[in-house]
Amino acid sequence: MGGGAGVAGAVETGVRGERWADADGIAEAGRARGWDDGPLSRTSRVLDGVRAYRMITAMWIRSTMAYRVSFAMTTLGNFVATGLDFLAIVLMFSQIDRLGGYSLPEIAFLYGLSSIAFGIADLVVGSMDRLGSRVRDGTLDTLLVRPVPVLAQVAADRFALRRLGRITQGLLVFGYSLTALDDVHWTALKVLLLPVMLISGGAIFCAVFVAGGAFQFVARDASEVQNAFTYGGATLLQYPPGLFAQDLVRGVTFVVPLAFVNWLPALYVLGRPYPLGLPEWVAFLSPLVALGCCALAGLAWRAGLLSYRSTGS
């Protein structure tokens, strides 16, 4: 689309870059930039990354809004496509009263939390799954020569507002669940836990996206592996943990801790027993788990970028 090409050109000229004579020099300069600086310099790089992310996403948003009908149609299509998942659940409940011991409003509660958290991450850093193609065709080198954090550039690349369709659909299902959960005894702590779940869950999914992108530095055709943990993880969390094998539940609790997105805190809200005999206080660990996941994802990204070797093209 002409608008996309215009944005790509604007990003290319809008962010001032340096030039190296050879491709290996590009990679080396990109890897070496700032790794050994002090805390103040690291903070400055983070702020620079946030500013660059805002600038690039603003360019893509302006490009998108130049074609308002196209934006409306693609957002509606995203809304309908993601809504079909919940429609399938509703049709299932036309034949059964419970799924894994859970009622439709309880399933909707899990579904809404998972969809919103994943939708936020997909909107913010969903472009990470295209990193492998950039590594293969050598276009990652053009990002390395800019005095802007590569992570911010990759995350903001082709920022897609149409992904708001998934978030909107998740919010509607979540709203329905809150009005239909008659058996939940609401307390101030449970109410406070709702936004904490959404923010922490979004951060955990963001970390999974970034870690998956880092893996693509090594395995350049690994976007589907990443999707198994992101899109697949979001689908998994839409259903109660009792439907799945204990080993799988252990994996998404202790290895890739997606259970902290909604399963564990939501079970506290719903008054349901915890899987694996976990104590009740694990419901409140989501923010700490999110911070840990983001830190590990950052280390993985740094290691992946350090291992990058230019294609020379």
PDB file of C-alpha atoms in Angstrom:
ATOM      1  CA  MET A   1       0.000   0.000   0.000  1.00  0.00           C
ATOM      2  CA  GLY A   2       1.292   3.483  -0.803  1.00  0.00           C
ATOM      3  CA  GLY A   3       0.762   4.642   2.764  1.00  0.00           C
ATOM      4  CA  GLY A   4       2.926   1.832   4.117  1.00  0.00           C
ATOM      5  CA  ALA A   5       5.720   2.646   1.711  1.00  0.00           C
ATOM      6  CA  GLY A   6       5.487   6.301   2.729  1.00  0.00           C
ATOM      7  CA  VAL A   7       5.805   5.428   6.400  1.00  0.00           C
ATOM      8  CA  ALA A   8       8.770   3.170   5.733  1.00  0.00           C
ATOM      9  CA  GLY A   9      10.443   6.037   3.903  1.00  0.00           C
ATOM     10  CA  ALA A  10       9.608   8.470   6.679  1.00  0.00           C
ATOM     11  CA  VAL A  11      11.087   6.161   9.285  1.00  0.00           C
ATOM     12  CA  GLU A  12      14.164   5.713   7.121  1.00  0.00           C
ATOM     13  CA  THR A  13      14.768   9.462   6.852  1.00  0.00           C
ATOM     14  CA  GLY A  14      13.192  10.564  10.137  1.00  0.00           C
ATOM     15  CA  VAL A  15      15.677   8.694  12.322  1.00  0.00           C
ATOM     16  CA  ARG A  16      19.204   9.918  11.715  1.00  0.00           C
ATOM     17  CA  GLY A  17      21.625   7.042  11.183  1.00  0.00           C
ATOM     18  CA  GLU A  18      25.324   6.361  10.800  1.00  0.00           C
ATOM     19  CA  ARG A  19      26.941   4.345   7.995  1.00  0.00           C
ATOM     20  CA  TRP A  20      29.570   1.601   8.131  1.00  0.00           C
ATOM     21  CA  ALA A  21      31.476   0.448   5.083  1.00  0.00           C
ATOM     22  CA  ASP A  22      31.031  -3.281   5.523  1.00  0.00           C
ATOM     23  CA  ALA A  23      28.203  -5.490   6.752  1.00  0.00           C
ATOM     24  CA  ASP A  24      30.212  -7.055   9.572  1.00  0.00           C
ATOM     25  CA  GLY A  25      30.977  -3.565  10.795  1.00  0.00           C
ATOM     26  CA  ILE A  26      27.266  -2.814  10.894  1.00  0.00           C
ATOM     27  CA  ALA A  27      26.569  -5.772  13.134  1.00  0.00           C
ATOM     28  CA  GLU A  28      29.565  -5.075  15.366  1.00  0.00           C
ATOM     29  CA  ALA A  29      28.708  -1.412  15.788  1.00  0.00           C
ATOM     30  CA  GLY A  30      25.109  -2.231  16.569  1.00  0.00           C
ATOM     31  CA  ARG A  31      26.155  -4.799  19.170  1.00  0.00           C
ATOM     32  CA  ALA A  32      28.791  -2.601  20.736  1.00  0.00           C
ATOM     33  CA  ARG A  33      26.672   0.526  21.079  1.00  0.00           C
ATOM     34  CA  GLY A  34      26.269   1.322  24.746  1.00  0.00           C
ATOM     35  CA  TRP A  35      26.446  -2.138  26.324  1.00  0.00           C
ATOM     36  CA  ASP A  36      29.216  -1.039  28.710  1.00  0.00           C
ATOM     37  CA  ASP A  37      27.725   2.318  29.721  1.00  0.00           C
ATOM     38  CA  GLY A  38      26.579   3.130  33.230  1.00  0.00           C
ATOM     39  CA  PRO A  39      23.063   3.098  34.712  1.00  0.00           C
ATOM     40  CA  LEU A  40      22.322   6.683  33.643  1.00  0.00           C
ATOM     41  CA  SER A  41      23.243   5.880  30.077  1.00  0.00           C
ATOM     42  CA  ARG A  42      21.076   2.746  30.149  1.00  0.00           C
ATOM     43  CA  THR A  43      18.164   4.835  31.419  1.00  0.00           C
ATOM     44  CA  SER A  44      18.779   7.307  28.617  1.00  0.00           C
ATOM     45  CA  ARG A  45      18.682   4.486  26.063  1.00  0.00           C
ATOM     46  CA  VAL A  46      15.372   3.267  27.483  1.00  0.00           C
ATOM     47  CA  LEU A  47      13.905   6.763  27.186  1.00  0.00           C
ATOM     48  CA  ASP A  48      15.294   7.075  23.662  1.00  0.00           C
ATOM     49  CA  GLY A  49      13.673   3.763  22.812  1.00  0.00           C
ATOM     50  CA  VAL A  50      10.304   4.898  24.160  1.00  0.00           C
ATOM     51  CA  ARG A  51      10.503   8.142  22.174  1.00  0.00           C
ATOM     52  CA  ALA A  52      11.482   6.277  19.001  1.00  0.00           C
ATOM     53  CA  TYR A  53       8.664   3.781  19.519  1.00  0.00           C
ATOM     54  CA  ARG A  54       6.148   6.607  19.903  1.00  0.00           C
ATOM     55  CA  MET A  55       7.454   8.364  16.799  1.00  0.00           C
ATOM     56  CA  ILE A  56       7.355   5.263  14.594  1.00  0.00           C
ATOM     57  CA  THR A  57       3.940   4.129  15.806  1.00  0.00           C
ATOM     58  CA  ALA A  58       2.580   7.655  15.273  1.00  0.00           C
ATOM     59  CA  MET A  59       3.756   7.496  11.655  1.00  0.00           C
ATOM     60  CA  TRP A  60       2.021   4.167  11.110  1.00  0.00           C
ATOM     61  CA  ILE A  61      -1.151   5.441  12.782  1.00  0.00           C
ATOM     62  CA  ARG A  62      -1.223   8.491  10.505  1.00  0.00           C
ATOM     63  CA  SER A  63      -0.744   6.207   7.528  1.00  0.00           C
ATOM     64  CA  THR A  64      -3.558   3.936   8.705  1.00  0.00           C
ATOM     65  CA  MET A  65      -5.983   6.794   9.329  1.00  0.00           C
ATOM     66  CA  ALA A  66      -5.373   8.123   5.826  1.00  0.00           C
ATOM     67  CA  TYR A  67      -7.432   5.113   4.680  1.00  0.00           C
ATOM     68  CA  ARG A  68     -10.267   5.217   7.216  1.00  0.00           C
ATOM     69  CA  VAL A  69     -12.597   2.837   5.402  1.00  0.00           C
ATOM     70  CA  SER A  70      -9.833   0.257   5.085  1.00  0.00           C
ATOM     71  CA  PHE A  71      -9.011   0.698   8.781  1.00  0.00           C
ATOM     72  CA  ALA A  72     -12.652   0.243   9.780  1.00  0.00           C
ATOM     73  CA  MET A  73     -13.049  -2.874   7.637  1.00  0.00           C
ATOM     74  CA  THR A  74      -9.844  -4.554   8.836  1.00  0.00           C
ATOM     75  CA  THR A  75     -10.626  -3.755  12.477  1.00  0.00           C
ATOM     76  CA  LEU A  76     -14.134  -5.137  12.061  1.00  0.00           C
ATOM     77  CA  GLY A  77     -12.697  -8.229  10.397  1.00  0.00           C
ATOM     78  CA  ASN A  78     -10.299  -8.721  13.308  1.00  0.00           C
ATOM     79  CA  PHE A  79     -13.189  -8.275  15.753  1.00  0.00           C
ATOM     80  CA  VAL A  80     -15.362 -10.838  13.958  1.00  0.00           C
ATOM     81  CA  ALA A  81     -12.555 -13.359  13.447  1.00  0.00           C
ATOM     82  CA  THR A  82     -11.576 -13.353  17.111  1.00  0.00           C
ATOM     83  CA  GLY A  83     -15.229 -13.331  18.163  1.00  0.00           C
ATOM     84  CA  LEU A  84     -15.780 -16.645  16.407  1.00  0.00           C
ATOM     85  CA  ASP A  85     -13.711 -18.304  19.144  1.00  0.00           C
ATOM     86  CA  PHE A  86     -16.166 -17.245  21.823  1.00  0.00           C
ATOM     87  CA  LEU A  87     -19.120 -18.051  19.579  1.00  0.00           C
ATOM     88  CA  ALA A  88     -17.830 -21.630  19.422  1.00  0.00           C
ATOM     89  CA  ILE A  89     -17.804 -21.720  23.231  1.00  0.00           C
ATOM     90  CA  VAL A  90     -21.367 -20.381  23.378  1.00  0.00           C
ATOM     91  CA  LEU A  91     -22.506 -23.044  20.901  1.00  0.00           C
ATOM     92  CA  MET A  92     -20.784 -25.671  23.024  1.00  0.00           C
ATOM     93  CA  PHE A  93     -22.740 -24.515  26.070  1.00  0.00           C
ATOM     94  CA  SER A  94     -25.981 -24.908  24.148  1.00  0.00           C
ATOM     95  CA  GLN A  95     -25.359 -28.652  24.534  1.00  0.00           C
ATOM     96  CA  ILE A  96     -23.762 -28.756  27.990  1.00  0.00           C
ATOM     97  CA  ASP A  97     -24.197 -26.930  31.301  1.00  0.00           C
ATOM     98  CA  ARG A  98     -20.586 -27.073  32.475  1.00  0.00           C
ATOM     99  CA  LEU A  99     -17.162 -27.339  30.880  1.00  0.00           C
ATOM    100  CA  GLY A 100     -14.595 -28.808  33.220  1.00  0.00           C
ATOM    101  CA  GLY A 101     -16.916 -27.859  36.070  1.00  0.00           C
ATOM    102  CA  TYR A 102     -17.082 -24.212  34.973  1.00  0.00           C
ATOM    103  CA  SER A 103     -20.187 -22.300  33.908  1.00  0.00           C
ATOM    104  CA  LEU A 104     -20.368 -20.095  30.805  1.00  0.00           C
ATOM    105  CA  PRO A 105     -19.830 -16.832  32.763  1.00  0.00           C
ATOM    106  CA  GLU A 106     -16.741 -18.338  34.429  1.00  0.00           C
ATOM    107  CA  ILE A 107     -15.342 -19.448  31.066  1.00  0.00           C
ATOM    108  CA  ALA A 108     -16.140 -15.981  29.698  1.00  0.00           C
ATOM    109  CA  PHE A 109     -14.186 -14.488  32.611  1.00  0.00           C
ATOM    110  CA  LEU A 110     -11.101 -16.533  31.714  1.00  0.00           C
ATOM    111  CA  TYR A 111     -11.615 -15.865  28.010  1.00  0.00           C
ATOM    112  CA  GLY A 112     -11.954 -12.105  28.431  1.00  0.00           C
ATOM    113  CA  LEU A 113      -8.860 -11.789  30.615  1.00  0.00           C
ATOM    114  CA  SER A 114      -6.758 -13.849  28.216  1.00  0.00           C
ATOM    115  CA  SER A 115      -7.987 -12.012  25.111  1.00  0.00           C
ATOM    116  CA  ILE A 116      -7.435  -8.537  26.556  1.00  0.00           C
ATOM    117  CA  ALA A 117      -3.960  -9.300  27.938  1.00  0.00           C
ATOM    118  CA  PHE A 118      -2.855 -10.970  24.726  1.00  0.00           C
ATOM    119  CA  GLY A 119      -4.472  -8.243  22.610  1.00  0.00           C
ATOM    120  CA  ILE A 120      -2.505  -5.545  24.437  1.00  0.00           C
ATOM    121  CA  ALA A 121       0.769  -7.391  23.853  1.00  0.00           C
ATOM    122  CA  ASP A 122      -0.101  -8.138  20.230  1.00  0.00           C
ATOM    123  CA  LEU A 123      -0.855  -4.458  19.629  1.00  0.00           C
ATOM    124  CA  VAL A 124       2.321  -3.223  21.320  1.00  0.00           C
ATOM    125  CA  VAL A 125       4.956  -5.771  20.218  1.00  0.00           C
ATOM    126  CA  GLY A 126       3.141  -8.132  17.848  1.00  0.00           C
ATOM    127  CA  SER A 127       5.528  -7.234  15.024  1.00  0.00           C
ATOM    128  CA  MET A 128       8.285  -9.208  16.763  1.00  0.00           C
ATOM    129  CA  ASP A 129       7.242 -12.331  14.865  1.00  0.00           C
ATOM    130  CA  ARG A 130       8.600 -10.795  11.639  1.00  0.00           C
ATOM    131  CA  LEU A 131      12.139 -10.490  12.971  1.00  0.00           C
ATOM    132  CA  GLY A 132      13.202 -13.796  11.407  1.00  0.00           C
ATOM    133  CA  SER A 133      12.407 -12.536   7.912  1.00  0.00           C
ATOM    134  CA  ARG A 134      14.456  -9.385   8.582  1.00  0.00           C
ATOM    135  CA  VAL A 135      17.394 -11.506   9.682  1.00  0.00           C
ATOM    136  CA  ARG A 136      17.119 -13.705   6.578  1.00  0.00           C
ATOM    137  CA  ASP A 137      16.893 -10.913   4.014  1.00  0.00           C
ATOM    138  CA  GLY A 138      19.427  -8.636   5.709  1.00  0.00           C
ATOM    139  CA  THR A 139      17.057  -5.713   6.335  1.00  0.00           C
ATOM    140  CA  LEU A 140      17.876  -5.876  10.048  1.00  0.00           C
ATOM    141  CA  ASP A 141      21.149  -4.150   9.149  1.00  0.00           C
ATOM    142  CA  THR A 142      19.241  -0.966   8.316  1.00  0.00           C
ATOM    143  CA  LEU A 143      17.967  -0.898  11.898  1.00  0.00           C
ATOM    144  CA  LEU A 144      21.418  -1.414  13.388  1.00  0.00           C
ATOM    145  CA  VAL A 145      22.837   1.716  11.755  1.00  0.00           C
ATOM    146  CA  ARG A 146      20.327   3.993  13.474  1.00  0.00           C
ATOM    147  CA  PRO A 147      21.136   5.522  16.885  1.00  0.00           C
ATOM    148  CA  VAL A 148      17.898   4.087  18.246  1.00  0.00           C
ATOM    149  CA  PRO A 149      17.383   0.825  20.208  1.00  0.00           C
ATOM    150  CA  VAL A 150      16.695  -1.985  17.759  1.00  0.00           C
ATOM    151  CA  LEU A 151      14.007  -3.449  20.010  1.00  0.00           C
ATOM    152  CA  ALA A 152      11.936  -0.266  19.763  1.00  0.00           C
ATOM    153  CA  GLN A 153      12.238  -0.251  15.980  1.00  0.00           C
ATOM    154  CA  VAL A 154      11.276  -3.902  15.554  1.00  0.00           C
ATOM    155  CA  ALA A 155       8.360  -3.675  18.002  1.00  0.00           C
ATOM    156  CA  ALA A 156       6.924  -0.573  16.315  1.00  0.00           C
ATOM    157  CA  ASP A 157       7.429  -1.814  12.756  1.00  0.00           C
ATOM    158  CA  ARG A 158       4.111  -1.840  10.838  1.00  0.00           C
ATOM    159  CA  PHE A 159       2.143  -0.970  13.971  1.00  0.00           C
ATOM    160  CA  ALA A 160      -1.381  -2.270  13.277  1.00  0.00           C
ATOM    161  CA  LEU A 161      -4.341  -0.476  14.846  1.00  0.00           C
ATOM    162  CA  ARG A 162      -6.628  -3.187  13.476  1.00  0.00           C
ATOM    163  CA  ARG A 163      -5.503  -5.324  16.429  1.00  0.00           C
ATOM    164  CA  LEU A 164      -7.794  -3.197  18.567  1.00  0.00           C
ATOM    165  CA  GLY A 165     -10.542  -5.489  17.281  1.00  0.00           C
ATOM    166  CA  ARG A 166      -9.286  -8.331  19.483  1.00  0.00           C
ATOM    167  CA  ILE A 167      -9.071  -6.086  22.541  1.00  0.00           C
ATOM    168  CA  THR A 168     -12.570  -4.708  21.960  1.00  0.00           C
ATOM    169  CA  GLN A 169     -14.029  -8.178  21.580  1.00  0.00           C
ATOM    170  CA  GLY A 170     -12.241  -9.338  24.739  1.00  0.00           C
ATOM    171  CA  LEU A 171     -13.557  -6.338  26.677  1.00  0.00           C
ATOM    172  CA  LEU A 172     -17.130  -7.118  25.636  1.00  0.00           C
ATOM    173  CA  VAL A 173     -16.840 -10.751  26.741  1.00  0.00           C
ATOM    174  CA  PHE A 174     -15.143  -9.681  29.970  1.00  0.00           C
ATOM    175  CA  GLY A 175     -17.909  -7.164  30.647  1.00  0.00           C
ATOM    176  CA  TYR A 176     -20.535  -9.844  30.087  1.00  0.00           C
ATOM    177  CA  SER A 177     -18.788 -12.168  32.538  1.00  0.00           C
ATOM    178  CA  LEU A 178     -18.705  -9.520  35.273  1.00  0.00           C
ATOM    179  CA  THR A 179     -22.448  -8.961  34.992  1.00  0.00           C
ATOM    180  CA  ALA A 180     -23.231 -12.691  34.891  1.00  0.00           C
ATOM    181  CA  LEU A 181     -21.006 -13.954  37.735  1.00  0.00           C
ATOM    182  CA  ASP A 182     -23.695 -14.211  40.393  1.00  0.00           C
ATOM    183  CA  ASP A 183     -21.807 -16.601  42.688  1.00  0.00           C
ATOM    184  CA  VAL A 184     -18.712 -14.439  43.188  1.00  0.00           C
ATOM    185  CA  HIS A 185     -18.444 -12.604  46.502  1.00  0.00           C
ATOM    186  CA  TRP A 186     -16.726  -9.392  45.452  1.00  0.00           C
ATOM    187  CA  THR A 187     -14.257  -7.764  47.824  1.00  0.00           C
ATOM    188  CA  ALA A 188     -12.009  -4.724  47.418  1.00  0.00           C
ATOM    189  CA  LEU A 189      -9.041  -7.054  46.937  1.00  0.00           C
ATOM    190  CA  LYS A 190     -10.761  -8.980  44.149  1.00  0.00           C
ATOM    191  CA  VAL A 191     -11.761  -5.770  42.385  1.00  0.00           C
ATOM    192  CA  LEU A 192      -8.185  -4.470  42.648  1.00  0.00           C
ATOM    193  CA  LEU A 193      -6.907  -7.736  41.232  1.00  0.00           C
ATOM    194  CA  LEU A 194      -8.762  -7.223  37.930  1.00  0.00           C
ATOM    195  CA  PRO A 195      -6.618  -4.372  36.509  1.00  0.00           C
ATOM    196  CA  VAL A 196      -3.512  -5.976  38.005  1.00  0.00           C
ATOM    197  CA  MET A 197      -4.282  -9.146  36.032  1.00  0.00           C
ATOM    198  CA  LEU A 198      -4.730  -7.246  32.775  1.00  0.00           C
ATOM    199  CA  ILE A 199      -1.552  -5.179  33.134  1.00  0.00           C
ATOM    200  CA  SER A 200       0.587  -8.062  34.400  1.00  0.00           C
ATOM    201  CA  GLY A 201      -0.842 -10.444  31.811  1.00  0.00           C
ATOM    202  CA  GLY A 202      -0.108  -8.005  29.008  1.00  0.00           C
ATOM    203  CA  ALA A 203       3.469  -7.621  30.279  1.00  0.00           C
ATOM    204  CA  ILE A 204       3.958 -11.400  30.455  1.00  0.00           C
ATOM    205  CA  PHE A 205       2.760 -11.826  26.878  1.00  0.00           C
ATOM    206  CA  CYS A 206       5.015  -8.931  25.793  1.00  0.00           C
ATOM    207  CA  ALA A 207       7.953 -10.754  27.363  1.00  0.00           C
ATOM    208  CA  VAL A 208       7.040 -13.945  25.493  1.00  0.00           C
ATOM    209  CA  PHE A 209       6.895 -11.995  22.213  1.00  0.00           C
ATOM    210  CA  VAL A 210      10.325 -10.451  22.849  1.00  0.00           C
ATOM    211  CA  ALA A 211      11.879 -13.758  23.933  1.00  0.00           C
ATOM    212  CA  GLY A 212      10.427 -15.400  20.826  1.00  0.00           C
ATOM    213  CA  GLY A 213      11.913 -12.644  18.700  1.00  0.00           C
ATOM    214  CA  ALA A 214      15.298 -13.170  20.351  1.00  0.00           C
ATOM    215  CA  PHE A 215      15.085 -16.879  19.516  1.00  0.00           C
ATOM    216  CA  GLN A 216      14.712 -15.955  15.850  1.00  0.00           C
ATOM    217  CA  PHE A 217      18.249 -14.570  15.849  1.00  0.00           C
ATOM    218  CA  VAL A 218      19.364 -18.189  16.231  1.00  0.00           C
ATOM    219  CA  ALA A 219      16.558 -20.106  14.505  1.00  0.00           C
ATOM    220  CA  ARG A 220      15.556 -17.809  11.676  1.00  0.00           C
ATOM    221  CA  ASP A 221      12.435 -19.750  10.679  1.00  0.00           C
ATOM    222  CA  ALA A 222      11.067 -19.944  14.217  1.00  0.00           C
ATOM    223  CA  SER A 223       8.095 -17.589  13.939  1.00  0.00           C
ATOM    224  CA  GLU A 224       5.678 -20.522  14.190  1.00  0.00           C
ATOM    225  CA  VAL A 225       7.436 -21.716  17.344  1.00  0.00           C
ATOM    226  CA  GLN A 226       6.907 -18.250  18.794  1.00  0.00           C
ATOM    227  CA  ASN A 227       3.251 -18.306  17.720  1.00  0.00           C
ATOM    228  CA  ALA A 228       2.761 -21.593  19.568  1.00  0.00           C
ATOM    229  CA  PHE A 229       3.534 -19.812  22.838  1.00  0.00           C
ATOM    230  CA  THR A 230       1.788 -16.504  22.051  1.00  0.00           C
ATOM    231  CA  TYR A 231      -1.349 -17.277  20.059  1.00  0.00           C
ATOM    232  CA  GLY A 232      -1.411 -20.857  21.340  1.00  0.00           C
ATOM    233  CA  GLY A 233      -0.915 -19.706  24.918  1.00  0.00           C
ATOM    234  CA  ALA A 234      -3.753 -17.197  24.642  1.00  0.00           C
ATOM    235  CA  THR A 235      -6.097 -19.928  23.413  1.00  0.00           C
ATOM    236  CA  LEU A 236      -4.991 -22.305  26.173  1.00  0.00           C
ATOM    237  CA  LEU A 237      -5.754 -19.759  28.883  1.00  0.00           C
ATOM    238  CA  GLN A 238      -9.321 -19.312  27.659  1.00  0.00           C
ATOM    239  CA  TYR A 239     -10.246 -22.673  29.198  1.00  0.00           C
ATOM    240  CA  PRO A 240     -10.004 -23.914  32.806  1.00  0.00           C
ATOM    241  CA  PRO A 241      -6.755 -25.674  33.798  1.00  0.00           C
ATOM    242  CA  GLY A 242      -8.611 -28.829  34.829  1.00  0.00           C
ATOM    243  CA  LEU A 243      -9.171 -29.688  31.160  1.00  0.00           C
ATOM    244  CA  PHE A 244      -5.457 -30.168  30.523  1.00  0.00           C
ATOM    245  CA  ALA A 245      -2.826 -32.702  31.542  1.00  0.00           C
ATOM    246  CA  GLN A 246      -0.922 -31.979  34.746  1.00  0.00           C
ATOM    247  CA  ASP A 247       2.398 -31.849  32.900  1.00  0.00           C
ATOM    248  CA  LEU A 248       1.074 -29.134  30.589  1.00  0.00           C
ATOM    249  CA  VAL A 249      -0.226 -27.143  33.564  1.00  0.00           C
ATOM    250  CA  ARG A 250       3.183 -27.471  35.246  1.00  0.00           C
ATOM    251  CA  GLY A 251       4.850 -26.241  32.062  1.00  0.00           C
ATOM    252  CA  VAL A 252       2.745 -23.080  31.828  1.00  0.00           C
ATOM    253  CA  THR A 253       3.189 -22.448  35.551  1.00  0.00           C
ATOM    254  CA  PHE A 254       6.901 -23.051  36.149  1.00  0.00           C
ATOM    255  CA  VAL A 255       8.564 -22.968  32.693  1.00  0.00           C
ATOM    256  CA  VAL A 256       6.682 -20.427  30.574  1.00  0.00           C
ATOM    257  CA  PRO A 257       4.556 -18.882  33.351  1.00  0.00           C
ATOM    258  CA  LEU A 258       1.461 -18.074  31.322  1.00  0.00           C
ATOM    259  CA  ALA A 259      -0.700 -19.380  34.178  1.00  0.00           C
ATOM    260  CA  PHE A 260      -0.030 -16.074  35.958  1.00  0.00           C
ATOM    261  CA  VAL A 261      -1.762 -14.175  33.143  1.00  0.00           C
ATOM    262  CA  ASN A 262      -5.210 -15.263  34.276  1.00  0.00           C
ATOM    263  CA  TRP A 263      -5.479 -18.826  35.604  1.00  0.00           C
ATOM    264  CA  LEU A 264      -4.046 -18.378  39.089  1.00  0.00           C
ATOM    265  CA  PRO A 265      -5.381 -14.891  39.931  1.00  0.00           C
ATOM    266  CA  ALA A 266      -8.743 -15.650  38.279  1.00  0.00           C
ATOM    267  CA  LEU A 267      -9.171 -18.810  40.349  1.00  0.00           C
ATOM    268  CA  TYR A 268      -8.845 -16.674  43.476  1.00  0.00           C
ATOM    269  CA  VAL A 269     -11.553 -14.316  42.206  1.00  0.00           C
ATOM    270  CA  LEU A 270     -13.835 -17.208  41.269  1.00  0.00           C
ATOM    271  CA  GLY A 271     -13.164 -19.082  44.516  1.00  0.00           C
ATOM    272  CA  ARG A 272     -11.940 -22.150  42.657  1.00  0.00           C
ATOM    273  CA  PRO A 273      -9.286 -24.651  43.835  1.00  0.00           C
ATOM    274  CA  TYR A 274      -5.775 -24.166  42.512  1.00  0.00           C
ATOM    275  CA  PRO A 275      -4.092 -26.697  40.220  1.00  0.00           C
ATOM    276  CA  LEU A 276      -1.045 -28.668  41.381  1.00  0.00           C
ATOM    277  CA  GLY A 277      -1.919 -28.034  45.035  1.00  0.00           C
ATOM    278  CA  LEU A 278      -0.539 -24.485  44.867  1.00  0.00           C
ATOM    279  CA  PRO A 279      -1.138 -22.159  47.836  1.00  0.00           C
ATOM    280  CA  GLU A 280      -3.647 -19.321  47.592  1.00  0.00           C
ATOM    281  CA  TRP A 281      -1.032 -16.555  47.754  1.00  0.00           C
ATOM    282  CA  VAL A 282       0.289 -17.408  44.277  1.00  0.00           C
ATOM    283  CA  ALA A 283      -2.703 -15.461  42.937  1.00  0.00           C
ATOM    284  CA  PHE A 284      -0.911 -12.244  43.900  1.00  0.00           C
ATOM    285  CA  LEU A 285       2.441 -13.021  42.267  1.00  0.00           C
ATOM    286  CA  SER A 286       1.499 -11.921  38.741  1.00  0.00           C
ATOM    287  CA  PRO A 287       3.234  -8.494  38.944  1.00  0.00           C
ATOM    288  CA  LEU A 288       6.464 -10.065  40.225  1.00  0.00           C
ATOM    289  CA  VAL A 289       6.308 -12.799  37.590  1.00  0.00           C
ATOM    290  CA  ALA A 290       5.720 -10.152  34.913  1.00  0.00           C
ATOM    291  CA  LEU A 291       8.787  -8.191  36.053  1.00  0.00           C
ATOM    292  CA  GLY A 292      10.888 -11.356  36.080  1.00  0.00           C
ATOM    293  CA  CYS A 293       9.679 -12.360  32.619  1.00  0.00           C
ATOM    294  CA  CYS A 294      10.454  -8.914  31.208  1.00  0.00           C
ATOM    295  CA  ALA A 295      13.941  -8.979  32.725  1.00  0.00           C
ATOM    296  CA  LEU A 296      14.658 -12.437  31.295  1.00  0.00           C
ATOM    297  CA  ALA A 297      13.244 -11.415  27.916  1.00  0.00           C
ATOM    298  CA  GLY A 298      15.538  -8.383  27.927  1.00  0.00           C
ATOM    299  CA  LEU A 299      18.557 -10.582  28.626  1.00  0.00           C
ATOM    300  CA  ALA A 300      17.480 -12.982  25.887  1.00  0.00           C
ATOM    301  CA  TRP A 301      17.115 -10.094  23.444  1.00  0.00           C
ATOM    302  CA  ARG A 302      20.563  -8.777  24.331  1.00  0.00           C
ATOM    303  CA  ALA A 303      22.106 -12.230  23.875  1.00  0.00           C
ATOM    304  CA  GLY A 304      20.328 -12.676  20.545  1.00  0.00           C
ATOM    305  CA  LEU A 305      21.477  -9.296  19.254  1.00  0.00           C
ATOM    306  CA  LEU A 306      25.051 -10.031  20.332  1.00  0.00           C
ATOM    307  CA  SER A 307      24.962 -13.310  18.405  1.00  0.00           C
ATOM    308  CA  TYR A 308      23.679 -11.692  15.201  1.00  0.00           C
ATOM    309  CA  ARG A 309      25.873 -12.007  12.124  1.00  0.00           C
ATOM    310  CA  SER A 310      25.040  -9.863   9.141  1.00  0.00           C
ATOM    311  CA  THR A 311      24.128 -11.577   5.866  1.00  0.00           C
ATOM    312  CA  GLY A 312      26.230  -9.013   4.019  1.00  0.00           C
ATOM    313  CA  SER A 313      23.387  -8.234   1.640  1.00  0.00           C
TER     314      SER A 313
END
